[in-house]
């Protein structure tokens, strides 16, 4: 639907309107635009010249002084006026950096830059002819006749239609991508990388580079084959004395001359690229003249077929190189004499000499190599003639008598297959003749209207070349004898180029034309491939290629040219055109496959920016093209296909692992977003089944005043616990308001992400700015995650300095976090002495992970050691499970039941039951409780300075340590307090002793010792008693363990006892190095069922 715009002039009542801009202002604006081009983004990539939002630095000198738009003054800093935007759009250019760099570098003055000319090339000169030149080439002249003769007309048409359909579908997809906005020069690499992301872009870009490089090898080999076979055969360095050595001699000649030709072409490209570009039209003219000569020759065969006889012995084709007459004997001067042909099959010139049996039994005949269009030879060439290496080229119509010796035939001058032929091989050899469809998109920076020219020019070029190929297949089959078609090198017609024998006015038209065509194509490959590599290197997505982004002062990719020449030399050393062609087919097919994939993905995702001007595309066509490319890869050569895909896969993973992160708005990111949305919608809000439960961790991380991570070992523990599986959210809270803490929040997020990368923690980072830490933690616990992908476990560090802290909020926030995690039914993990936990590089030796299972928590204590032992840090550690038996428990049965339970859980662990009886509360416990309550009361009544608090805390700590050591000594000398094995007799004896004992008297005795103990809160005394007793047992058993996992007691319901709760936990954990307190989330997380 057309959109109309109305421009309404608005006058400024106060200033009388703005003056028109002078020419000097226009010049200044152009200079500003040039400076803008030189800016770079944060990732080091040159910033694209864009006139859109956040690009108002150029307008700062032109501040708006009017009053009509005063309401929008604040917006002017970031959003341009519409008039300014339209003015920049009018002057916007998509010429890439370096479009004029060669001419400017050649200018010695350097100070006077040449004016930038707008691109003027149209569809015909800019797209159609370059595509035509790149598509038509060496395969048409050197191999198409052989393909037609070997595969037959029908299968040759199938090959042509298959390959041309592939390129046509790819061109449709490419046209859609190329018309979806401005495409800077860069061709397929730019389109794929910006559509599918840097990983796919780099992988396919390098594959396209390798394809272009091997194409250069193929064109050079074609040039040398034409030179040594058809122009100057005597220039060969290696000459075969025997027929069976001819192939090896030809390959060695190709290697030597090909290397020299490659070196010469590389020097030409290095010295003068502009001459190569200027000669492109000359090379194109050679191609067009050669094709016209073929069609003229076909027409001439209707009236006067050319005279190219083929000598046949029986039904076998002879190499017409070393004899002048197709006769066994000749009648000269009334005498019968033998001919040169006789000498090739007989031991001497005598008429009675011993000759080859097949030569004796069969007659020598001559047939016309090109019988003409009206000869009905088309019916004989309709079907295929595949065969193995060394199979003789025969005419089935002619009679043949036996008597041949296959062992001797290889030495005879027969025309034979130089390779084993089959359908899929011919597809691989033919496919390079339809490549080159990217030539137009590679020149997008030089086109007047790229969005119109690229689709029209490319599709017309493919249609034209497809018609040429189809008509050539039919005409070759209709004009040329089958044995001559299958004669790859023209040995039966005195070494003439087979397609040249058909041309008019002379075979030399085709020979010279194809020679210069191959030379030009080779030069253009050596020109384009280094620039493609340079573009990939400058994008910075493959770190080890960055050296190839540099070159000469004028931008010439010197290092990239050297690498290209080196890779090209590999193809030259292969030396066989038929062996190199399938290699480059693989790389081109992979490139085309991803062009189709890019179009299909963008179409199906319906991204808002996907608005191609080319409307004749559909995702089904793109998928068909992609499938066809994949099928052709395996049809051509399944092992080359696997190698090419492995190379692309390795490059993809390398870029993913080491490459620079880019955000190009690619389709794969959109595809990931759609897949994530679909999965989240399907993921139910309800908790997962117990069999699928795994810790989805929210890590509460603290940062210092410089936004540096305080406890990076928390991230190490997360990595070891998760091993890259499940959800990990690393959260942090900054105190303040978002408007004032925005920069600090971003810096903290960046530092946390860097720490996550260093610790190899895969997950997400979430920094929240809140008015206080308490609310921020609450917000994180409540809102982190999305949909069904939410955390179920909270991991945090124990506040080790809570006693020395000036602010009681440090431990109050901790306790509130524990309460909220419990209320949200989240599991809670608290790591004490987290800085002593092992890093990901550590490897713990033989040791134990001790689990103290006091209360059932849903199985978290069982599951966590199993998950940790999956990581290489904890792999050598053994798992021990301790459980506590009370007075009425049968410890022997408990141990058996626990062992059976672990067996059903498929967990390997040692089991030990620790028996604890209800003994009297010790004086140490009362004293410790008294000190705790006195300290708590003092801190409430007095505002102590920080120094006094630290001194008091240190004093209490020293007294606790001394008392604890005394109690441990007593425990070691008095084993009657803790029995490690309960029996029935012991149980009854203990009960009777307790009945006889008067507990009240014992308590009164203690109170008589220290009367102030009587006023203590008995609940606190009991809790302290549990902490002291359990700590003594745990320290006794697990002090040397690598890690201790322990049930975390819940905080008191009455918030008045929060500080006492912290003291209880300190006593419980005293004397232990690495401790992980575990609190279940109120559900089972481990099951015995499959």
Tab-separated table of C-alpha atoms in Angstrom, residues 536-924:
chain	number	residue	atom	x	y	z
A	536	UNK	CA	36.521	-12.766	8.074
A	537	UNK	CA	39.753	-11.867	9.885
A	538	UNK	CA	38.724	-8.239	10.328
A	539	UNK	CA	35.388	-9.297	11.781
A	540	UNK	CA	37.402	-10.770	14.637
A	541	UNK	CA	35.289	-13.903	15.018
A	542	UNK	CA	38.213	-16.319	14.507
A	543	UNK	CA	41.076	-15.162	16.757
A	544	UNK	CA	43.914	-17.072	15.081
A	545	UNK	CA	43.055	-15.516	11.686
A	546	UNK	CA	43.510	-11.922	12.824
A	547	UNK	CA	46.994	-11.728	11.287
A	548	UNK	CA	45.405	-12.175	7.859
A	549	UNK	CA	43.357	-9.026	8.329
A	550	UNK	CA	46.475	-6.928	7.769
A	551	UNK	CA	48.104	-6.123	4.468
A	552	UNK	CA	49.794	-3.398	2.511
A	553	UNK	CA	49.178	0.283	3.158
A	554	UNK	CA	46.489	0.378	0.483
A	555	UNK	CA	44.588	-2.487	2.088
A	556	UNK	CA	45.847	-5.284	-0.163
A	557	UNK	CA	45.610	-8.566	1.806
A	558	UNK	CA	49.234	-9.660	1.503
A	559	UNK	CA	49.230	-12.338	4.196
A	560	UNK	CA	45.865	-13.644	3.075
A	561	UNK	CA	47.196	-13.901	-0.488
A	562	UNK	CA	50.155	-15.978	0.722
A	563	UNK	CA	47.849	-18.373	2.594
A	564	UNK	CA	45.553	-18.601	-0.413
A	565	UNK	CA	48.456	-19.432	-2.692
A	566	UNK	CA	49.614	-22.114	-0.243
A	567	UNK	CA	46.187	-23.781	-0.101
A	568	UNK	CA	45.852	-23.429	-3.860
A	569	UNK	CA	49.144	-25.279	-4.237
A	570	UNK	CA	47.554	-28.284	-2.486
A	571	UNK	CA	45.027	-28.492	-5.299
A	572	UNK	CA	47.804	-28.089	-7.849
A	573	UNK	CA	49.695	-31.021	-6.321
A	574	UNK	CA	46.583	-33.173	-6.620
A	575	UNK	CA	47.032	-32.365	-10.320
A	576	UNK	CA	43.821	-33.993	-11.539
A	577	UNK	CA	40.973	-31.721	-12.557
A	578	UNK	CA	38.535	-34.567	-11.950
A	579	UNK	CA	39.808	-35.009	-8.371
A	580	UNK	CA	39.806	-31.300	-7.447
A	581	UNK	CA	36.308	-30.558	-8.780
A	582	UNK	CA	34.407	-32.601	-6.136
A	583	UNK	CA	36.399	-30.921	-3.353
A	584	UNK	CA	35.298	-27.437	-4.246
A	585	UNK	CA	31.789	-28.769	-4.957
A	586	UNK	CA	31.562	-29.706	-1.270
A	587	UNK	CA	32.482	-26.269	-0.014
A	588	UNK	CA	30.211	-24.429	-2.432
A	589	UNK	CA	27.315	-26.757	-1.662
A	590	UNK	CA	27.764	-26.159	2.042
A	591	UNK	CA	27.724	-22.423	1.458
A	592	UNK	CA	24.544	-22.672	-0.637
A	593	UNK	CA	22.974	-24.943	1.982
A	594	UNK	CA	23.361	-22.292	4.652
A	595	UNK	CA	22.103	-19.515	2.394
A	596	UNK	CA	18.884	-21.517	2.010
A	597	UNK	CA	18.811	-22.251	5.732
A	598	UNK	CA	19.231	-18.563	6.556
A	599	UNK	CA	16.282	-17.612	4.333
A	600	UNK	CA	14.087	-20.415	5.697
A	601	UNK	CA	14.858	-19.547	9.322
A	602	UNK	CA	14.182	-15.849	8.819
A	603	UNK	CA	10.940	-16.576	6.983
A	604	UNK	CA	9.599	-19.018	9.556
A	605	UNK	CA	10.566	-16.819	12.504
A	606	UNK	CA	8.833	-13.809	10.926
A	607	UNK	CA	11.213	-11.427	12.608
A	608	UNK	CA	10.052	-7.816	12.388
A	609	UNK	CA	13.123	-6.816	10.378
A	610	UNK	CA	12.505	-9.536	7.748
A	611	UNK	CA	10.949	-7.448	4.966
A	612	UNK	CA	12.634	-8.411	1.661
A	613	UNK	CA	11.739	-6.411	-1.410
A	614	UNK	CA	12.042	-9.616	-3.428
A	615	UNK	CA	8.663	-11.258	-2.855
A	616	UNK	CA	8.962	-14.439	-4.900
A	617	UNK	CA	10.357	-16.637	-2.169
A	618	UNK	CA	8.900	-19.162	0.225
A	619	UNK	CA	10.303	-21.113	3.142
A	620	UNK	CA	9.371	-24.377	1.383
A	621	UNK	CA	11.567	-23.432	-1.592
A	622	UNK	CA	14.428	-22.645	0.775
A	623	UNK	CA	14.050	-25.988	2.539
A	624	UNK	CA	13.895	-27.747	-0.813
A	625	UNK	CA	17.095	-25.987	-1.884
A	626	UNK	CA	18.755	-26.859	1.422
A	627	UNK	CA	17.740	-30.516	1.099
A	628	UNK	CA	18.956	-30.584	-2.488
A	629	UNK	CA	22.329	-29.150	-1.461
A	630	UNK	CA	22.691	-31.740	1.281
A	631	UNK	CA	21.700	-34.546	-1.077
A	632	UNK	CA	24.149	-33.357	-3.742
A	633	UNK	CA	26.964	-33.270	-1.183
A	634	UNK	CA	26.540	-36.962	-0.446
A	635	UNK	CA	25.782	-37.816	-4.076
A	636	UNK	CA	29.038	-36.217	-5.213
A	637	UNK	CA	31.232	-37.834	-2.588
A	638	UNK	CA	30.051	-39.019	0.799
A	639	UNK	CA	33.526	-38.980	2.335
A	640	UNK	CA	34.317	-35.479	1.044
A	641	UNK	CA	30.920	-34.406	2.420
A	642	UNK	CA	31.753	-35.780	5.861
A	643	UNK	CA	35.172	-34.090	5.825
A	644	UNK	CA	33.674	-30.744	4.751
A	645	UNK	CA	31.000	-30.955	7.441
A	646	UNK	CA	33.622	-31.921	10.039
A	647	UNK	CA	35.746	-28.910	9.060
A	648	UNK	CA	32.730	-26.611	9.304
A	649	UNK	CA	31.736	-28.185	12.634
A	650	UNK	CA	35.217	-27.738	14.105
A	651	UNK	CA	35.312	-24.097	13.004
A	652	UNK	CA	31.825	-23.579	14.472
A	653	UNK	CA	32.808	-25.030	17.850
A	654	UNK	CA	36.090	-23.112	17.853
A	655	UNK	CA	34.306	-19.806	17.242
A	656	UNK	CA	31.735	-20.714	19.874
A	657	UNK	CA	34.489	-21.527	22.377
A	658	UNK	CA	37.169	-18.947	21.610
A	659	UNK	CA	35.737	-16.471	19.155
A	660	UNK	CA	34.670	-12.925	19.923
A	661	UNK	CA	31.017	-12.545	20.844
A	662	UNK	CA	29.057	-10.633	18.242
A	663	UNK	CA	25.469	-9.472	18.223
A	664	UNK	CA	24.383	-9.147	14.618
A	665	UNK	CA	20.676	-9.748	15.093
A	666	UNK	CA	21.089	-13.141	13.485
A	667	UNK	CA	18.317	-15.623	12.870
A	668	UNK	CA	19.821	-18.355	15.040
A	669	UNK	CA	19.391	-16.087	18.051
A	670	UNK	CA	15.790	-15.546	17.027
A	671	UNK	CA	15.401	-19.297	16.567
A	672	UNK	CA	16.826	-19.848	20.045
A	673	UNK	CA	14.395	-17.327	21.492
A	674	UNK	CA	11.456	-19.028	19.812
A	675	UNK	CA	12.615	-22.451	20.950
A	676	UNK	CA	13.091	-21.147	24.488
A	677	UNK	CA	9.632	-19.554	24.482
A	678	UNK	CA	8.080	-22.776	23.196
A	679	UNK	CA	9.898	-24.850	25.816
A	680	UNK	CA	8.984	-22.477	28.641
A	681	UNK	CA	5.330	-22.537	27.644
A	682	UNK	CA	5.367	-26.333	27.615
A	683	UNK	CA	7.284	-26.476	30.874
A	684	UNK	CA	4.630	-26.722	33.543
A	685	UNK	CA	4.637	-24.410	36.505
A	686	UNK	CA	4.251	-27.446	38.787
A	687	UNK	CA	7.418	-28.934	40.311
A	688	UNK	CA	9.120	-31.593	38.218
A	689	UNK	CA	8.897	-35.252	39.031
A	690	UNK	CA	11.343	-36.507	41.639
A	691	UNK	CA	13.259	-38.449	38.967
A	692	UNK	CA	13.848	-35.225	37.019
A	693	UNK	CA	14.700	-33.059	40.026
A	694	UNK	CA	18.102	-31.450	39.995
A	695	UNK	CA	19.306	-28.373	41.848
A	696	UNK	CA	18.436	-25.239	39.878
A	697	UNK	CA	20.646	-22.872	41.820
A	698	UNK	CA	20.255	-19.219	42.721
A	699	UNK	CA	23.706	-18.130	43.909
A	700	UNK	CA	23.575	-15.085	46.208
A	701	UNK	CA	26.917	-13.408	45.583
A	702	UNK	CA	28.346	-10.367	47.352
A	703	UNK	CA	30.565	-7.692	45.797
A	704	UNK	CA	32.938	-5.251	47.449
A	705	UNK	CA	32.952	-1.468	47.203
A	706	UNK	CA	34.644	-1.665	43.783
A	707	UNK	CA	32.026	-4.150	42.537
A	708	UNK	CA	34.552	-6.991	42.639
A	709	UNK	CA	33.333	-10.474	43.484
A	710	UNK	CA	33.970	-11.339	47.140
A	711	UNK	CA	33.711	-15.118	47.152
A	712	UNK	CA	34.484	-16.520	43.673
A	713	UNK	CA	34.762	-20.021	45.178
A	714	UNK	CA	30.963	-20.010	45.435
A	715	UNK	CA	30.961	-20.055	41.641
A	716	UNK	CA	33.525	-22.874	41.661
A	717	UNK	CA	31.275	-24.885	43.972
A	718	UNK	CA	28.313	-24.176	41.691
A	719	UNK	CA	30.239	-25.413	38.661
A	720	UNK	CA	31.294	-28.573	40.482
A	721	UNK	CA	27.757	-29.169	41.677
A	722	UNK	CA	26.065	-28.476	38.338
A	723	UNK	CA	28.600	-29.595	35.710
A	724	UNK	CA	26.892	-27.301	33.204
A	725	UNK	CA	23.486	-28.930	33.676
A	726	UNK	CA	20.295	-27.216	34.747
A	727	UNK	CA	19.674	-23.602	35.604
A	728	UNK	CA	22.142	-21.330	37.381
A	729	UNK	CA	21.294	-17.748	38.289
A	730	UNK	CA	23.966	-15.639	39.971
A	731	UNK	CA	22.260	-12.834	41.866
A	732	UNK	CA	23.590	-9.748	43.595
A	733	UNK	CA	21.949	-6.845	45.378
A	734	UNK	CA	23.249	-3.276	45.424
A	735	UNK	CA	21.857	-0.842	47.979
A	736	UNK	CA	20.497	2.429	46.628
A	737	UNK	CA	18.269	3.590	43.790
A	738	UNK	CA	18.532	2.403	40.202
A	739	UNK	CA	18.864	5.927	38.819
A	740	UNK	CA	21.977	6.595	40.900
A	741	UNK	CA	23.439	3.067	40.878
A	742	UNK	CA	22.906	2.239	37.192
A	743	UNK	CA	26.609	2.428	36.274
A	744	UNK	CA	27.665	0.465	39.361
A	745	UNK	CA	25.077	-2.219	38.615
A	746	UNK	CA	26.397	-2.637	35.079
A	747	UNK	CA	29.985	-2.776	36.348
A	748	UNK	CA	29.038	-5.352	38.958
A	749	UNK	CA	27.226	-7.417	36.342
A	750	UNK	CA	30.252	-7.283	34.069
A	751	UNK	CA	32.590	-8.352	36.895
A	752	UNK	CA	30.298	-11.206	37.894
A	753	UNK	CA	30.095	-12.406	34.296
A	754	UNK	CA	33.892	-12.298	34.076
A	755	UNK	CA	34.144	-14.380	37.254
A	756	UNK	CA	31.545	-16.805	35.910
A	757	UNK	CA	33.576	-17.167	32.736
A	758	UNK	CA	36.785	-17.699	34.711
A	759	UNK	CA	35.125	-20.337	36.897
A	760	UNK	CA	33.327	-21.882	33.884
A	761	UNK	CA	29.933	-21.332	35.483
A	762	UNK	CA	27.271	-21.542	32.812
A	763	UNK	CA	24.225	-19.498	33.714
A	764	UNK	CA	22.706	-16.056	33.985
A	765	UNK	CA	23.601	-12.987	35.992
A	766	UNK	CA	20.973	-10.842	37.714
A	767	UNK	CA	21.974	-7.659	39.562
A	768	UNK	CA	19.197	-5.906	41.486
A	769	UNK	CA	19.336	-2.381	42.919
A	770	UNK	CA	17.124	-2.022	45.988
A	771	UNK	CA	16.610	0.494	48.771
A	772	UNK	CA	17.974	-2.082	51.219
A	773	UNK	CA	19.714	-5.441	50.971
A	774	UNK	CA	16.933	-7.225	52.797
A	775	UNK	CA	14.280	-6.344	50.213
A	776	UNK	CA	16.687	-6.973	47.340
A	777	UNK	CA	17.373	-10.523	48.500
A	778	UNK	CA	13.652	-11.079	48.878
A	779	UNK	CA	13.006	-9.836	45.346
A	780	UNK	CA	15.660	-12.157	43.946
A	781	UNK	CA	14.312	-15.207	45.766
A	782	UNK	CA	10.774	-14.425	44.633
A	783	UNK	CA	11.261	-13.296	41.045
A	784	UNK	CA	14.454	-14.844	39.644
A	785	UNK	CA	13.823	-17.169	36.712
A	786	UNK	CA	11.002	-17.267	34.207
A	787	UNK	CA	7.882	-19.410	34.052
A	788	UNK	CA	8.650	-23.019	34.868
A	789	UNK	CA	12.387	-22.335	34.601
A	790	UNK	CA	12.881	-21.092	38.147
A	791	UNK	CA	15.394	-21.909	40.825
A	792	UNK	CA	14.650	-24.459	43.528
A	793	UNK	CA	17.860	-24.096	45.523
A	794	UNK	CA	19.567	-21.084	47.109
A	795	UNK	CA	23.348	-21.141	47.618
A	796	UNK	CA	25.037	-18.543	49.812
A	797	UNK	CA	28.146	-18.072	51.920
A	798	UNK	CA	28.182	-18.121	55.711
A	799	UNK	CA	28.666	-14.561	57.068
A	800	UNK	CA	31.977	-15.328	58.730
A	801	UNK	CA	32.516	-11.803	60.135
A	802	UNK	CA	29.057	-11.285	61.630
A	803	UNK	CA	30.442	-10.985	65.161
A	804	UNK	CA	32.889	-8.244	64.185
A	805	UNK	CA	30.429	-6.327	62.020
A	806	UNK	CA	29.275	-2.876	63.122
A	807	UNK	CA	25.915	-3.416	61.470
A	808	UNK	CA	23.674	-6.148	62.916
A	809	UNK	CA	21.843	-6.200	59.590
A	810	UNK	CA	24.593	-8.455	58.180
A	811	UNK	CA	23.413	-11.443	60.197
A	812	UNK	CA	19.795	-10.386	60.310
A	813	UNK	CA	19.694	-10.395	56.492
A	814	UNK	CA	21.205	-13.860	56.520
A	815	UNK	CA	18.540	-15.220	58.858
A	816	UNK	CA	15.737	-13.564	56.918
A	817	UNK	CA	17.091	-15.126	53.733
A	818	UNK	CA	16.973	-18.524	55.441
A	819	UNK	CA	13.369	-17.884	56.485
A	820	UNK	CA	12.296	-16.742	53.037
A	821	UNK	CA	13.958	-19.690	51.298
A	822	UNK	CA	12.068	-22.000	53.630
A	823	UNK	CA	8.800	-20.153	53.038
A	824	UNK	CA	9.314	-20.383	49.267
A	825	UNK	CA	9.965	-24.151	49.597
A	826	UNK	CA	13.473	-23.752	48.217
A	827	UNK	CA	16.384	-25.876	49.320
A	828	UNK	CA	19.150	-23.900	50.997
A	829	UNK	CA	22.914	-24.506	50.881
A	830	UNK	CA	25.197	-22.457	53.137
A	831	UNK	CA	28.950	-22.841	52.619
A	832	UNK	CA	31.149	-22.106	55.642
A	833	UNK	CA	34.784	-21.148	54.991
A	834	UNK	CA	33.903	-21.018	51.305
A	835	UNK	CA	37.236	-19.451	50.397
A	836	UNK	CA	38.952	-22.706	51.386
A	837	UNK	CA	36.856	-24.760	48.968
A	838	UNK	CA	38.778	-26.274	46.015
A	839	UNK	CA	38.973	-24.515	42.675
A	840	UNK	CA	38.032	-26.193	39.415
A	841	UNK	CA	41.714	-26.820	38.722
A	842	UNK	CA	42.305	-28.665	42.007
A	843	UNK	CA	42.191	-32.452	42.187
A	844	UNK	CA	41.434	-33.738	45.684
A	845	UNK	CA	43.177	-36.973	46.538
A	846	UNK	CA	41.928	-39.877	48.567
A	847	UNK	CA	39.547	-38.573	51.196
A	848	UNK	CA	35.935	-38.504	52.231
A	849	UNK	CA	32.775	-36.466	51.854
A	850	UNK	CA	31.010	-36.923	55.180
A	851	UNK	CA	27.242	-36.606	55.378
A	852	UNK	CA	25.671	-36.132	58.810
A	853	UNK	CA	22.056	-37.125	58.362
A	854	UNK	CA	20.276	-35.912	61.502
A	855	UNK	CA	16.801	-35.184	60.136
A	856	UNK	CA	15.231	-36.215	56.839
A	857	UNK	CA	15.364	-33.375	54.317
A	858	UNK	CA	13.889	-35.072	51.247
A	859	UNK	CA	17.195	-36.659	50.251
A	860	UNK	CA	19.230	-33.514	49.554
A	861	UNK	CA	22.071	-34.759	51.746
A	862	UNK	CA	22.244	-37.952	49.688
A	863	UNK	CA	21.992	-36.284	46.300
A	864	UNK	CA	24.568	-33.513	46.748
A	865	UNK	CA	27.638	-35.750	47.332
A	866	UNK	CA	26.647	-37.859	44.326
A	867	UNK	CA	26.491	-34.743	42.122
A	868	UNK	CA	29.780	-33.428	43.463
A	869	UNK	CA	31.540	-36.723	42.788
A	870	UNK	CA	30.596	-36.468	39.119
A	871	UNK	CA	33.072	-33.598	38.853
A	872	UNK	CA	36.770	-34.350	38.467
A	873	UNK	CA	37.631	-32.268	41.559
A	874	UNK	CA	35.768	-34.639	43.923
A	875	UNK	CA	35.901	-37.814	41.829
A	876	UNK	CA	38.405	-39.649	44.067
A	877	UNK	CA	36.550	-38.867	47.284
A	878	UNK	CA	34.526	-41.530	49.047
A	879	UNK	CA	31.143	-40.890	50.565
A	880	UNK	CA	30.427	-41.617	54.246
A	881	UNK	CA	27.010	-41.278	55.822
A	882	UNK	CA	26.616	-40.823	59.586
A	883	UNK	CA	23.271	-40.898	61.303
A	884	UNK	CA	22.419	-40.361	64.952
A	885	UNK	CA	20.666	-42.977	67.075
A	886	UNK	CA	18.672	-42.007	70.171
A	887	UNK	CA	18.066	-44.004	73.337
A	888	UNK	CA	15.121	-45.997	71.999
A	889	UNK	CA	16.679	-46.744	68.583
A	890	UNK	CA	18.173	-50.057	67.549
A	891	UNK	CA	21.454	-48.903	65.984
A	892	UNK	CA	22.288	-52.264	64.425
A	893	UNK	CA	18.959	-52.409	62.615
A	894	UNK	CA	19.267	-48.741	61.650
A	895	UNK	CA	22.589	-49.458	59.965
A	896	UNK	CA	21.163	-52.401	58.029
A	897	UNK	CA	18.142	-50.387	56.927
A	898	UNK	CA	20.291	-47.461	55.846
A	899	UNK	CA	22.597	-49.728	53.849
A	900	UNK	CA	19.589	-51.252	52.088
A	901	UNK	CA	18.189	-47.794	51.412
A	902	UNK	CA	21.466	-46.692	49.826
A	903	UNK	CA	21.565	-49.889	47.782
A	904	UNK	CA	18.145	-49.115	46.323
A	905	UNK	CA	19.265	-45.546	45.677
A	906	UNK	CA	22.268	-46.917	43.706
A	907	UNK	CA	24.674	-44.932	45.899
A	908	UNK	CA	28.034	-46.227	47.097
A	909	UNK	CA	28.765	-45.055	50.632
A	910	UNK	CA	30.047	-46.236	53.989
A	911	UNK	CA	27.428	-46.183	56.724
A	912	UNK	CA	27.985	-45.509	60.421
A	913	UNK	CA	25.416	-45.039	63.177
A	914	UNK	CA	26.483	-42.761	66.054
A	915	UNK	CA	24.665	-43.389	69.339
A	916	UNK	CA	23.922	-40.423	71.611
A	917	UNK	CA	22.044	-40.786	74.911
A	918	UNK	CA	20.304	-38.102	76.925
A	919	UNK	CA	23.084	-37.353	79.382
A	920	UNK	CA	23.114	-34.432	81.757
A	921	UNK	CA	23.797	-30.915	80.557
A	922	UNK	CA	27.390	-30.063	81.280
A	923	UNK	CA	28.735	-27.023	83.086
A	924	UNK	CA	30.469	-26.026	79.855
